Amino acid sequence: MNTMSLQKKFMAIRSNKAFELFVVAIILFSAVVIGARTYDLPPELFALVGVLDWAITIIFLVELVIRFIGEENKRHFFKNGWNIFDTLIVVASLIPVDESNMAFVGRLLRIFRVLCMVSIIPELRVLLNSLLKALPQLGYVMLLMFIIFYIYAAIGSTMFAEINPELWGDITISLLTLFRVMTFEDWTDVMYETMTVYGLSWIYYLSFIFLTAFAFLNMVIGIVVSVIEKENAKEEAEHSTEPTMGELKDEIQSLKAMIEDLHQRDVKGNS
Amino acid sequence: MNTMSLQKKFMAIRSNKAFELFVVAIILFSAVVIGARTYDLPPELFALVGVLDWAITIIFLVELVIRFIGEENKRHFFKNGWNIFDTLIVVASLIPVDESNMAFVGRLLRIFRVLCMVSIIPELRVLLNSLLKALPQLGYVMLLMFIIFYIYAAIGSTMFAEINPELWGDITISLLTLFRVMTFEDWTDVMYETMTVYGLSWIYYLSFIFLTAFAFLNMVIGIVVSVIEKENAKEEAEHSTEPTMGELKDEIQSLKAMIEDLHQRDVKGNS
Amino acid sequence: MNTMSLQKKFMAIRSNKAFELFVVAIILFSAVVIGARTYDLPPELFALVGVLDWAITIIFLVELVIRFIGEENKRHFFKNGWNIFDTLIVVASLIPVDESNMAFVGRLLRIFRVLCMVSIIPELRVLLNSLLKALPQLGYVMLLMFIIFYIYAAIGSTMFAEINPELWGDITISLLTLFRVMTFEDWTDVMYETMTVYGLSWIYYLSFIFLTAFAFLNMVIGIVVSVIEKENAKEEAEHSTEPTMGELKDEIQSLKAMIEDLHQRDVKGNS
Amino acid sequence: MNTMSLQKKFMAIRSNKAFELFVVAIILFSAVVIGARTYDLPPELFALVGVLDWAITIIFLVELVIRFIGEENKRHFFKNGWNIFDTLIVVASLIPVDESNMAFVGRLLRIFRVLCMVSIIPELRVLLNSLLKALPQLGYVMLLMFIIFYIYAAIGSTMFAEINPELWGDITISLLTLFRVMTFEDWTDVMYETMTVYGLSWIYYLSFIFLTAFAFLNMVIGIVVSVIEKENAKEEAEHSTEPTMGELKDEIQSLKAMIEDLHQRDVKGNS
């Protein structure tokens, strides 16, 4: 019972807008200071950042522990992605890093602290959730893209390897080169080089650009269609409490039957 | 009363299409002449532009003063963004600039005169208003983008700083370099340079491109969805004067009750 | 009467799918041959192309003349954009060109012959019409874009002119450079050059890129919204022959009144 | 009867999710090994890949043969695009390739093996079908694009051929250069070169970029519109079993007539 009320208190603190802004401000401030380490800043600032960093880490840690204790079924706790995410960040923040020895890893670990913001700001959680929901939809288009890339990379590494091994040496490098061509990054330099040997190799590049652009276009259309479909489904669900046209017709039919009955009786009564 | 009628007169002038075109023409003409200062133009033209410029400034000033006098609550006047905008432009136009001394600042001030067009043409005001309304919607995506950028910039400045300090020297420079990578501007040059030291650094660039492209895609989808939702809401609002299906059903139900009643009485009457 | 039937016959020929394909084939064939003039082709082919070209021109000319004669009000003829378009192409095709003297202009005139295809293929006319309809919608966004471009070009030419006169010499050149920056074409080279003098000039470039990208995004959204609105309006128009909910309700109301009346009479009759 | 049940058994195998995953895994594994041929891998791995490859080919071959035998009308078999596609892949896989002699063609043939995945994974078939359906829609925009490209290439090859024959030598090369300009790939280099001779040639490039961007924009809008239309049509089709407003009105009208009739009889009966 005690944990429950503590948890509620922490949840209230966490969802408090002022607390949210305070934590985001500290994270951003600490991010800027860490980022600015190459500049000459007074050492007091670093000390302040260090203290604030520890304060946030401890708040997060305490909140997480209470949330964990509050969870009835301890197994369910780690089925929630956000719980795992928060735990990883807190653990990473708690790893003691010897500045002189592991400074490199330590700095990287502290950088991921900005991810706390995602956990703190509910709008970002919503955003990330919707991003993750869109992922499987993109999966098959990605697979199709990979097939296109693979076939072109295999052809490219077979035909152009001797022209420029740095770009077409093996399939992995060819895949990278093709990605570069897809982003239009100096793709003509790549093309002109192979065209000196194979005059018609522009067909290779142009067909590749058309295929990938086409697959990409299809992906965008697919997403727009699915978005519209979801919107329509949502709208329909909202209207589902309303009677349908068919129900209205049935009502009118029963009305007719009643009047017919009345009519029949009337005829009988008058006869 | 006098001010009120004057204000109306000026409003009529301002919303007059011919006056609008006239002012836009003068602004464009003056913009072209200022822009062409480096070319050899007859000094008479500059004199003419000067006179026209002053004429527009005075018209704007008089109109603004009358609008201000006409406002009942003077405090409300500066709560309207467009009033502040107009005031700033008029004030900037009135600053006396010594050609020989402050020519540089003076020219810049005159350049902002083209912003008058935004204030004069109602369609541009509508456009700008809708742009400003879309801003908060973009805010959280921007924050997510910043988090992605920051993490990659921190990693980049930690790992690649020694390879090319001009591109990865500190976090600020790394952020600029990453923006460059996002626009696909010679990003392979940046990548190939770091790949000579870290052979797998292509993972860094490709994952960054995918993440930012993905976040951008999400933003566009979000905007399209919100646009469609608004459209649907608008359409529904238009139909709200129409009775709903449920109301129709209720009507038919009451009809039934009436006939039932008729029936009952009929039975009684005939018995 | 004679002209009328002739016109109908030619219209029938023109809208005939086989004739359409035949003309398109000849135009494409002639386009390829003209394009291939730099290659070594047998002179017989050029002769054939010449004959086919003349044949098409004469068919177009005769058809146009008959259409003109058929038009009751000759003034209306040139109010139709497509008639003017067709006339210009036929006139351009008929200009006698001295190969040795005016070969340059002559070749250019012949090139525009491919525009005949637009006139011949009805789907392309529809496409072009819809493009032209979208133009005014884009007008105000273009104006906003111009204002952004102009202000930045003026600032750029004032501040960076001495750093690189070839890129920032005057406003016209600066506008071109800014267009280049908007297309992300080696924009970092432009930026790094000015950053050596003004260290903070990246603000200039990034704010410009954000503003133009934002205006562009707004344009796309605007177009999507207007497209959806048109679709909704079209759909509503299709349903307009259907009775509205309000009409149905009125019908049910009158039904009620009738039953009420029946009821009243019944009561009277039975009493 | 025997073939029929065999066919069903194979269909069951084919649509089995585990089998699908197994085949996709082998194809991907074999693709990676083929791709990695330039790396030093133990020869046993190649032997394994070879055996697995043969196993898949034989499964596909047997399945295809049974499907062919099962088809009642043998002519209909090759009217299905997917049957032709599968046959081609199996035939290509069966061609005996002498490693020493035709290694080049052999490797290319094996590469197309990844296309099996498209045939195996039903979601990819759906994706490809929808891509093919969108093709005719794009056809006319492509034709319009070609006309724009052709006119600009003809002008370019006529005017700029002497400035840089490598870029503007003849129409084919000019088309390639214009495609490069459309992808914004170092297009300013191309422009600055011609601007040294023709100072106003930026008009040529900018108008080309605007025209192609505009045509592209139109294409996207067209696709979005058609997608929305299809969605609306689908939704309407779903509602088509429901009675329309008009039908409801007719029902109410007939109700009215019945009551009117009742009324008439009542009047008669009471008089």
PDB file of N, CA and C in Angstrom, chain B residues 118-180:
ATOM      1  N   VAL B 118       3.977  41.407 -47.911  1.00  0.00           N
ATOM      2  CA  VAL B 118       3.272  40.400 -47.117  1.00  0.00           C
ATOM      3  C   VAL B 118       2.099  41.040 -46.389  1.00  0.00           C
ATOM      4  N   SER B 119       2.334  42.277 -45.909  1.00  0.00           N
ATOM      5  CA  SER B 119       1.298  42.962 -45.150  1.00  0.00           C
ATOM      6  C   SER B 119       0.185  43.459 -46.067  1.00  0.00           C
ATOM      7  N   ILE B 120       0.555  43.851 -47.256  1.00  0.00           N
ATOM      8  CA  ILE B 120      -0.398  44.441 -48.210  1.00  0.00           C
ATOM      9  C   ILE B 120      -1.275  43.382 -48.875  1.00  0.00           C
ATOM     10  N   ILE B 121      -0.665  42.232 -49.291  1.00  0.00           N
ATOM     11  CA  ILE B 121      -1.417  41.224 -50.042  1.00  0.00           C
ATOM     12  C   ILE B 121      -2.089  40.258 -49.065  1.00  0.00           C
ATOM     13  N   PRO B 122      -3.424  40.287 -48.967  1.00  0.00           N
ATOM     14  CA  PRO B 122      -4.113  39.435 -47.986  1.00  0.00           C
ATOM     15  C   PRO B 122      -3.824  37.945 -48.150  1.00  0.00           C
ATOM     16  N   GLU B 123      -3.650  37.484 -49.407  1.00  0.00           N
ATOM     17  CA  GLU B 123      -3.400  36.059 -49.627  1.00  0.00           C
ATOM     18  C   GLU B 123      -2.091  35.631 -48.970  1.00  0.00           C
ATOM     19  N   LEU B 124      -1.081  36.525 -48.989  1.00  0.00           N
ATOM     20  CA  LEU B 124       0.195  36.180 -48.362  1.00  0.00           C
ATOM     21  C   LEU B 124       0.056  36.124 -46.850  1.00  0.00           C
ATOM     22  N   ARG B 125      -0.794  37.012 -46.293  1.00  0.00           N
ATOM     23  CA  ARG B 125      -1.043  36.974 -44.849  1.00  0.00           C
ATOM     24  C   ARG B 125      -1.669  35.636 -44.462  1.00  0.00           C
ATOM     25  N   VAL B 126      -2.642  35.188 -45.247  1.00  0.00           N
ATOM     26  CA  VAL B 126      -3.286  33.894 -44.997  1.00  0.00           C
ATOM     27  C   VAL B 126      -2.241  32.777 -45.044  1.00  0.00           C
ATOM     28  N   LEU B 127      -1.387  32.837 -46.069  1.00  0.00           N
ATOM     29  CA  LEU B 127      -0.350  31.822 -46.249  1.00  0.00           C
ATOM     30  C   LEU B 127       0.574  31.782 -45.040  1.00  0.00           C
ATOM     31  N   LEU B 128       1.021  32.968 -44.599  1.00  0.00           N
ATOM     32  CA  LEU B 128       1.941  33.036 -43.470  1.00  0.00           C
ATOM     33  C   LEU B 128       1.271  32.568 -42.189  1.00  0.00           C
ATOM     34  N   ASN B 129      -0.009  32.920 -42.024  1.00  0.00           N
ATOM     35  CA  ASN B 129      -0.742  32.469 -40.850  1.00  0.00           C
ATOM     36  C   ASN B 129      -0.793  30.950 -40.788  1.00  0.00           C
ATOM     37  N   SER B 130      -1.082  30.321 -41.942  1.00  0.00           N
ATOM     38  CA  SER B 130      -1.179  28.852 -41.970  1.00  0.00           C
ATOM     39  C   SER B 130       0.202  28.233 -41.721  1.00  0.00           C
ATOM     40  N   LEU B 131       1.271  28.924 -42.176  1.00  0.00           N
ATOM     41  CA  LEU B 131       2.627  28.436 -41.903  1.00  0.00           C
ATOM     42  C   LEU B 131       2.895  28.445 -40.409  1.00  0.00           C
ATOM     43  N   LEU B 132       2.505  29.552 -39.747  1.00  0.00           N
ATOM     44  CA  LEU B 132       2.772  29.684 -38.310  1.00  0.00           C
ATOM     45  C   LEU B 132       1.953  28.669 -37.514  1.00  0.00           C
ATOM     46  N   LYS B 133       0.724  28.371 -38.017  1.00  0.00           N
ATOM     47  CA  LYS B 133      -0.112  27.391 -37.332  1.00  0.00           C
ATOM     48  C   LYS B 133       0.511  25.994 -37.393  1.00  0.00           C
ATOM     49  N   ALA B 134       1.231  25.706 -38.491  1.00  0.00           N
ATOM     50  CA  ALA B 134       1.823  24.372 -38.658  1.00  0.00           C
ATOM     51  C   ALA B 134       3.065  24.207 -37.792  1.00  0.00           C
ATOM     52  N   LEU B 135       3.621  25.333 -37.304  1.00  0.00           N
ATOM     53  CA  LEU B 135       4.890  25.273 -36.559  1.00  0.00           C
ATOM     54  C   LEU B 135       4.850  24.363 -35.323  1.00  0.00           C
ATOM     55  N   PRO B 136       3.901  24.556 -34.377  1.00  0.00           N
ATOM     56  CA  PRO B 136       3.936  23.704 -33.171  1.00  0.00           C
ATOM     57  C   PRO B 136       3.860  22.221 -33.503  1.00  0.00           C
ATOM     58  N   GLN B 137       3.095  21.894 -34.565  1.00  0.00           N
ATOM     59  CA  GLN B 137       2.978  20.511 -35.011  1.00  0.00           C
ATOM     60  C   GLN B 137       4.358  19.934 -35.342  1.00  0.00           C
ATOM     61  N   LEU B 138       5.207  20.795 -35.911  1.00  0.00           N
ATOM     62  CA  LEU B 138       6.536  20.344 -36.302  1.00  0.00           C
ATOM     63  C   LEU B 138       7.485  20.292 -35.112  1.00  0.00           C
ATOM     64  N   GLY B 139       7.131  21.007 -34.035  1.00  0.00           N
ATOM     65  CA  GLY B 139       8.036  21.166 -32.897  1.00  0.00           C
ATOM     66  C   GLY B 139       8.599  19.867 -32.358  1.00  0.00           C
ATOM     67  N   TYR B 140       7.743  18.886 -32.072  1.00  0.00           N
ATOM     68  CA  TYR B 140       8.221  17.653 -31.455  1.00  0.00           C
ATOM     69  C   TYR B 140       9.066  16.821 -32.411  1.00  0.00           C
ATOM     70  N   VAL B 141       8.710  16.863 -33.724  1.00  0.00           N
ATOM     71  CA  VAL B 141       9.549  16.152 -34.688  1.00  0.00           C
ATOM     72  C   VAL B 141      10.935  16.787 -34.719  1.00  0.00           C
ATOM     73  N   MET B 142      10.949  18.138 -34.636  1.00  0.00           N
ATOM     74  CA  MET B 142      12.225  18.851 -34.601  1.00  0.00           C
ATOM     75  C   MET B 142      13.041  18.405 -33.382  1.00  0.00           C
ATOM     76  N   LEU B 143      12.380  18.263 -32.243  1.00  0.00           N
ATOM     77  CA  LEU B 143      13.070  17.844 -31.024  1.00  0.00           C
ATOM     78  C   LEU B 143      13.655  16.438 -31.204  1.00  0.00           C
ATOM     79  N   LEU B 144      12.844  15.541 -31.792  1.00  0.00           N
ATOM     80  CA  LEU B 144      13.328  14.187 -32.053  1.00  0.00           C
ATOM     81  C   LEU B 144      14.538  14.230 -32.984  1.00  0.00           C
ATOM     82  N   MET B 145      14.422  15.051 -34.035  1.00  0.00           N
ATOM     83  CA  MET B 145      15.523  15.237 -34.975  1.00  0.00           C
ATOM     84  C   MET B 145      16.765  15.718 -34.229  1.00  0.00           C
ATOM     85  N   PHE B 146      16.563  16.692 -33.323  1.00  0.00           N
ATOM     86  CA  PHE B 146      17.691  17.232 -32.584  1.00  0.00           C
ATOM     87  C   PHE B 146      18.368  16.145 -31.758  1.00  0.00           C
ATOM     88  N   ILE B 147      17.559  15.292 -31.104  1.00  0.00           N
ATOM     89  CA  ILE B 147      18.133  14.204 -30.302  1.00  0.00           C
ATOM     90  C   ILE B 147      18.994  13.299 -31.179  1.00  0.00           C
ATOM     91  N   ILE B 148      18.428  12.910 -32.362  1.00  0.00           N
ATOM     92  CA  ILE B 148      19.196  12.062 -33.290  1.00  0.00           C
ATOM     93  C   ILE B 148      20.489  12.771 -33.685  1.00  0.00           C
ATOM     94  N   PHE B 149      20.347  14.039 -34.104  1.00  0.00           N
ATOM     95  CA  PHE B 149      21.521  14.803 -34.527  1.00  0.00           C
ATOM     96  C   PHE B 149      22.554  14.880 -33.404  1.00  0.00           C
ATOM     97  N   TYR B 150      22.071  15.176 -32.175  1.00  0.00           N
ATOM     98  CA  TYR B 150      22.999  15.387 -31.073  1.00  0.00           C
ATOM     99  C   TYR B 150      23.797  14.121 -30.769  1.00  0.00           C
ATOM    100  N   ILE B 151      23.091  12.982 -30.689  1.00  0.00           N
ATOM    101  CA  ILE B 151      23.776  11.720 -30.383  1.00  0.00           C
ATOM    102  C   ILE B 151      24.836  11.408 -31.445  1.00  0.00           C
ATOM    103  N   TYR B 152      24.450  11.569 -32.736  1.00  0.00           N
ATOM    104  CA  TYR B 152      25.402  11.285 -33.802  1.00  0.00           C
ATOM    105  C   TYR B 152      26.561  12.279 -33.802  1.00  0.00           C
ATOM    106  N   ALA B 153      26.238  13.549 -33.507  1.00  0.00           N
ATOM    107  CA  ALA B 153      27.305  14.562 -33.480  1.00  0.00           C
ATOM    108  C   ALA B 153      28.286  14.262 -32.357  1.00  0.00           C
ATOM    109  N   ALA B 154      27.745  13.842 -31.201  1.00  0.00           N
ATOM    110  CA  ALA B 154      28.624  13.530 -30.068  1.00  0.00           C
ATOM    111  C   ALA B 154      29.520  12.338 -30.399  1.00  0.00           C
ATOM    112  N   ILE B 155      28.930  11.291 -30.985  1.00  0.00           N
ATOM    113  CA  ILE B 155      29.729  10.122 -31.392  1.00  0.00           C
ATOM    114  C   ILE B 155      30.774  10.558 -32.411  1.00  0.00           C
ATOM    115  N   GLY B 156      30.321  11.313 -33.411  1.00  0.00           N
ATOM    116  CA  GLY B 156      31.210  11.755 -34.488  1.00  0.00           C
ATOM    117  C   GLY B 156      32.384  12.562 -33.970  1.00  0.00           C
ATOM    118  N   SER B 157      32.072  13.551 -33.104  1.00  0.00           N
ATOM    119  CA  SER B 157      33.164  14.412 -32.619  1.00  0.00           C
ATOM    120  C   SER B 157      34.114  13.639 -31.712  1.00  0.00           C
ATOM    121  N   THR B 158      33.616  12.573 -31.060  1.00  0.00           N
ATOM    122  CA  THR B 158      34.486  11.765 -30.205  1.00  0.00           C
ATOM    123  C   THR B 158      35.398  10.867 -31.037  1.00  0.00           C
ATOM    124  N   MET B 159      34.823  10.280 -32.095  1.00  0.00           N
ATOM    125  CA  MET B 159      35.590   9.282 -32.847  1.00  0.00           C
ATOM    126  C   MET B 159      36.381   9.854 -34.018  1.00  0.00           C
ATOM    127  N   PHE B 160      35.800  10.833 -34.747  1.00  0.00           N
ATOM    128  CA  PHE B 160      36.435  11.275 -35.993  1.00  0.00           C
ATOM    129  C   PHE B 160      37.217  12.579 -35.845  1.00  0.00           C
ATOM    130  N   ALA B 161      37.247  13.173 -34.624  1.00  0.00           N
ATOM    131  CA  ALA B 161      37.866  14.493 -34.462  1.00  0.00           C
ATOM    132  C   ALA B 161      39.309  14.511 -34.955  1.00  0.00           C
ATOM    133  N   GLU B 162      40.029  13.413 -34.731  1.00  0.00           N
ATOM    134  CA  GLU B 162      41.446  13.407 -35.115  1.00  0.00           C
ATOM    135  C   GLU B 162      41.643  13.169 -36.610  1.00  0.00           C
ATOM    136  N   ILE B 163      40.641  12.582 -37.249  1.00  0.00           N
ATOM    137  CA  ILE B 163      40.762  12.313 -38.687  1.00  0.00           C
ATOM    138  C   ILE B 163      40.653  13.610 -39.471  1.00  0.00           C
ATOM    139  N   ASN B 164      39.622  14.412 -39.179  1.00  0.00           N
ATOM    140  CA  ASN B 164      39.457  15.694 -39.853  1.00  0.00           C
ATOM    141  C   ASN B 164      38.826  16.696 -38.897  1.00  0.00           C
ATOM    142  N   PRO B 165      39.671  17.481 -38.189  1.00  0.00           N
ATOM    143  CA  PRO B 165      39.130  18.420 -37.199  1.00  0.00           C
ATOM    144  C   PRO B 165      38.229  19.487 -37.825  1.00  0.00           C
ATOM    145  N   GLU B 166      38.419  19.774 -39.119  1.00  0.00           N
ATOM    146  CA  GLU B 166      37.578  20.790 -39.754  1.00  0.00           C
ATOM    147  C   GLU B 166      36.131  20.332 -39.869  1.00  0.00           C
ATOM    148  N   LEU B 167      35.918  19.015 -39.955  1.00  0.00           N
ATOM    149  CA  LEU B 167      34.559  18.490 -40.077  1.00  0.00           C
ATOM    150  C   LEU B 167      34.010  17.982 -38.741  1.00  0.00           C
ATOM    151  N   TRP B 168      34.916  17.464 -37.870  1.00  0.00           N
ATOM    152  CA  TRP B 168      34.442  16.814 -36.647  1.00  0.00           C
ATOM    153  C   TRP B 168      35.094  17.379 -35.390  1.00  0.00           C
ATOM    154  N   GLY B 169      35.701  18.572 -35.488  1.00  0.00           N
ATOM    155  CA  GLY B 169      36.459  19.172 -34.383  1.00  0.00           C
ATOM    156  C   GLY B 169      35.722  19.209 -33.061  1.00  0.00           C
ATOM    157  N   ASP B 170      34.533  19.788 -33.029  1.00  0.00           N
ATOM    158  CA  ASP B 170      33.717  19.730 -31.818  1.00  0.00           C
ATOM    159  C   ASP B 170      32.259  19.485 -32.207  1.00  0.00           C
ATOM    160  N   ILE B 171      31.371  19.455 -31.209  1.00  0.00           N
ATOM    161  CA  ILE B 171      29.979  19.055 -31.491  1.00  0.00           C
ATOM    162  C   ILE B 171      29.280  20.009 -32.453  1.00  0.00           C
ATOM    163  N   THR B 172      29.519  21.331 -32.324  1.00  0.00           N
ATOM    164  CA  THR B 172      28.844  22.280 -33.210  1.00  0.00           C
ATOM    165  C   THR B 172      29.210  22.024 -34.668  1.00  0.00           C
ATOM    166  N   ILE B 173      30.518  21.854 -34.910  1.00  0.00           N
ATOM    167  CA  ILE B 173      30.963  21.587 -36.279  1.00  0.00           C
ATOM    168  C   ILE B 173      30.407  20.245 -36.756  1.00  0.00           C
ATOM    169  N   SER B 174      30.378  19.262 -35.858  1.00  0.00           N
ATOM    170  CA  SER B 174      29.848  17.945 -36.237  1.00  0.00           C
ATOM    171  C   SER B 174      28.371  18.043 -36.622  1.00  0.00           C
ATOM    172  N   LEU B 175      27.613  18.879 -35.883  1.00  0.00           N
ATOM    173  CA  LEU B 175      26.196  19.064 -36.217  1.00  0.00           C
ATOM    174  C   LEU B 175      26.053  19.612 -37.636  1.00  0.00           C
ATOM    175  N   LEU B 176      26.907  20.582 -37.975  1.00  0.00           N
ATOM    176  CA  LEU B 176      26.883  21.170 -39.321  1.00  0.00           C
ATOM    177  C   LEU B 176      27.228  20.104 -40.359  1.00  0.00           C
ATOM    178  N   THR B 177      28.259  19.299 -40.052  1.00  0.00           N
ATOM    179  CA  THR B 177      28.662  18.237 -40.981  1.00  0.00           C
ATOM    180  C   THR B 177      27.525  17.228 -41.174  1.00  0.00           C
ATOM    181  N   LEU B 178      26.812  16.920 -40.075  1.00  0.00           N
ATOM    182  CA  LEU B 178      25.710  15.963 -40.189  1.00  0.00           C
ATOM    183  C   LEU B 178      24.562  16.547 -40.998  1.00  0.00           C
ATOM    184  N   PHE B 179      24.321  17.868 -40.835  1.00  0.00           N
ATOM    185  CA  PHE B 179      23.283  18.498 -41.656  1.00  0.00           C
ATOM    186  C   PHE B 179      23.660  18.365 -43.129  1.00  0.00           C
ATOM    187  N   ARG B 180      24.941  18.552 -43.399  1.00  0.00           N
ATOM    188  CA  ARG B 180      25.444  18.387 -44.761  1.00  0.00           C
ATOM    189  C   ARG B 180      25.208  16.960 -45.265  1.00  0.00           C
TER     190      ARG B 180
END
